[in-house]
């Protein structure tokens, strides 16, 4: 169970740049949800086409495979912002209650580790995006259906950057709590 201090700050108390960032995080999450709905409709159409017409909708497996990574990277920053990432927080939450400096200090350290991990993903994905963009790299080939790779790499760069920033904001909140300054932002 999350504590009140773990919830995102009220929009009126956010710094204007953080408010803009929060809107961008919301938009990324909404795009991820929209992509899930589009894929669900595409899969249903494929199943119906196989059953009624006796043939598959071309490219469905390729689109589904390519979209999974995009969905994850579109929704990760939103899930982190809302404190909905899967984790066992019972120990750390108790530690934050009983030993706030240690508990929030650990949360800040974990957030820094998360920010660095996703920054590394962004750093290592950038050359692959550049290659996919400049070379016209495609994925597929079954039944002549090809999907460009660069959009998935771009979503990985944008989503990875957003979650890195969100982890840094989370780190700042926990550092303020560890130092007894509250989580005003």
XYZ file of C-alpha atoms in Angstrom:
185
model
C 0.000 0.000 0.000
C 1.405 3.396 -0.948
C 1.614 6.242 1.511
C 0.328 9.711 0.776
C 3.909 10.973 0.417
C 4.523 8.388 -2.314
C 1.811 9.781 -4.562
C 2.661 12.265 -7.317
C 2.564 15.861 -6.140
C -0.590 17.818 -6.728
C -0.383 19.634 -10.076
C -0.742 23.071 -8.450
C 2.413 22.483 -6.345
C 4.582 21.349 -9.243
C 7.247 23.500 -10.821
C 6.002 24.633 -14.267
C 8.615 22.492 -16.061
C 7.634 19.469 -14.000
C 3.987 20.149 -14.851
C 4.858 20.106 -18.571
C 6.871 16.928 -18.054
C 3.936 15.326 -16.184
C 1.711 16.130 -19.167
C 4.228 14.500 -21.495
C 4.373 11.406 -19.274
C 0.578 11.241 -19.334
C 0.593 11.570 -23.133
C 3.153 8.752 -23.487
C 1.024 6.501 -21.278
C -2.080 7.354 -23.282
C -0.266 6.520 -26.528
C 0.784 3.180 -25.043
C -2.805 2.439 -24.082
C -3.972 3.454 -27.557
C -1.406 1.132 -29.110
C -2.704 -1.743 -26.960
C -6.235 -1.075 -28.225
C -5.065 -0.911 -31.849
C -3.187 -4.192 -31.459
C -6.216 -5.836 -29.839
C -8.391 -4.749 -32.780
C -5.755 -5.966 -35.239
C -5.510 -9.363 -33.539
C -9.301 -9.721 -33.500
C -9.411 -8.821 -37.196
C -6.707 -11.401 -37.893
C -8.578 -14.133 -36.002
C -11.839 -13.305 -37.770
C -10.105 -13.210 -41.141
C -8.550 -16.622 -40.524
C -11.897 -18.057 -39.441
C -14.141 -16.451 -42.058
C -11.865 -15.944 -45.072
C -9.376 -18.702 -44.361
C -6.361 -16.383 -44.521
C -4.451 -14.182 -42.115
C -4.216 -10.416 -42.173
C -0.689 -9.783 -43.498
C 1.844 -8.427 -41.040
C -0.004 -8.978 -37.775
C 2.766 -11.070 -36.140
C 5.407 -8.508 -37.182
C 3.367 -5.564 -35.898
C 2.605 -7.290 -32.602
C 6.257 -8.259 -32.079
C 7.501 -4.753 -32.830
C 4.813 -3.047 -30.750
C 5.473 -4.862 -27.471
C 8.692 -2.954 -26.779
C 7.006 0.316 -27.735
C 4.100 -0.295 -25.359
C 6.453 -0.953 -22.446
C 8.561 2.148 -23.075
C 5.491 4.327 -23.632
C 3.935 3.331 -20.315
C 6.902 2.895 -17.954
C 7.327 6.542 -16.934
C 3.607 6.877 -16.262
C 3.614 3.727 -14.123
C 6.610 4.987 -12.131
C 5.076 8.436 -11.680
C 1.922 6.865 -10.239
C 4.001 4.452 -8.073
C 2.486 1.466 -9.924
C 5.655 -0.384 -10.881
C 5.568 -3.912 -9.513
C 7.712 -4.230 -6.416
C 7.607 -5.519 -2.875
C 7.713 -2.285 -0.965
C 6.598 -3.529 2.437
C 10.143 -3.536 3.875
C 11.152 -0.165 2.474
C 7.809 1.439 3.396
C 8.212 0.271 6.986
C 11.780 1.553 6.948
C 10.579 4.944 5.674
C 8.129 5.095 8.595
C 10.504 3.963 11.328
C 13.854 5.278 10.025
C 12.977 7.971 7.476
C 16.540 9.051 6.728
C 17.615 5.492 5.940
C 14.400 4.466 4.190
C 14.111 7.527 1.965
C 17.867 7.484 1.428
C 17.576 3.925 0.078
C 14.608 4.926 -2.094
C 16.720 7.782 -3.480
C 19.606 5.389 -4.172
C 17.278 2.908 -5.901
C 15.840 5.752 -7.979
C 19.335 6.870 -8.981
C 20.129 3.281 -10.027
C 16.935 3.204 -12.111
C 17.777 6.525 -13.752
C 21.271 5.325 -14.609
C 20.006 1.980 -15.956
C 17.546 3.646 -18.314
C 20.087 6.303 -19.284
C 22.356 3.425 -20.354
C 19.516 1.942 -22.402
C 19.067 5.308 -24.125
C 22.810 5.665 -24.665
C 23.157 2.190 -26.187
C 19.977 2.494 -28.293
C 20.951 5.802 -29.930
C 23.409 4.273 -32.443
C 20.882 1.563 -33.349
C 18.255 4.240 -33.970
C 20.681 6.156 -36.151
C 21.507 3.028 -38.151
C 17.842 2.054 -38.542
C 16.947 5.592 -39.633
C 19.789 6.104 -42.104
C 19.833 2.597 -43.584
C 16.087 2.094 -43.895
C 16.290 -1.078 -41.786
C 13.124 -3.178 -41.793
C 11.804 -6.163 -39.864
C 9.660 -8.889 -41.386
C 9.545 -10.675 -44.650
C 6.744 -13.175 -44.095
C 4.283 -12.760 -46.954
C 6.253 -9.725 -48.113
C 5.254 -7.565 -45.147
C 7.990 -5.292 -43.794
C 7.925 -2.923 -40.801
C 10.494 -0.136 -40.370
C 12.601 -0.559 -37.221
C 13.342 3.104 -36.485
C 9.951 3.964 -34.879
C 10.510 1.351 -32.157
C 14.029 2.642 -31.552
C 12.705 6.210 -31.368
C 10.038 5.215 -28.845
C 12.742 3.445 -26.824
C 14.816 6.652 -26.806
C 11.883 8.879 -25.836
C 10.424 6.486 -23.265
C 13.835 5.660 -21.787
C 14.625 9.355 -21.418
C 11.238 10.004 -19.795
C 11.643 7.221 -17.247
C 15.212 8.332 -16.462
C 13.925 11.832 -15.733
C 11.030 10.412 -13.706
C 13.483 8.352 -11.630
C 15.542 11.521 -11.025
C 12.424 13.403 -9.901
C 11.584 10.501 -7.593
C 15.140 10.558 -6.253
C 14.807 14.281 -5.492
C 11.529 13.713 -3.660
C 13.059 10.984 -1.487
C 16.182 13.045 -0.808
C 13.961 15.908 0.409
C 12.058 13.448 2.619
C 15.309 11.960 3.938
C 16.548 15.432 4.835
C 13.238 16.320 6.497
C 12.239 18.921 3.938
C 9.045 17.181 2.811
C 8.005 16.347 -0.740
C 6.585 19.690 -1.787
C 7.408 18.944 -5.445
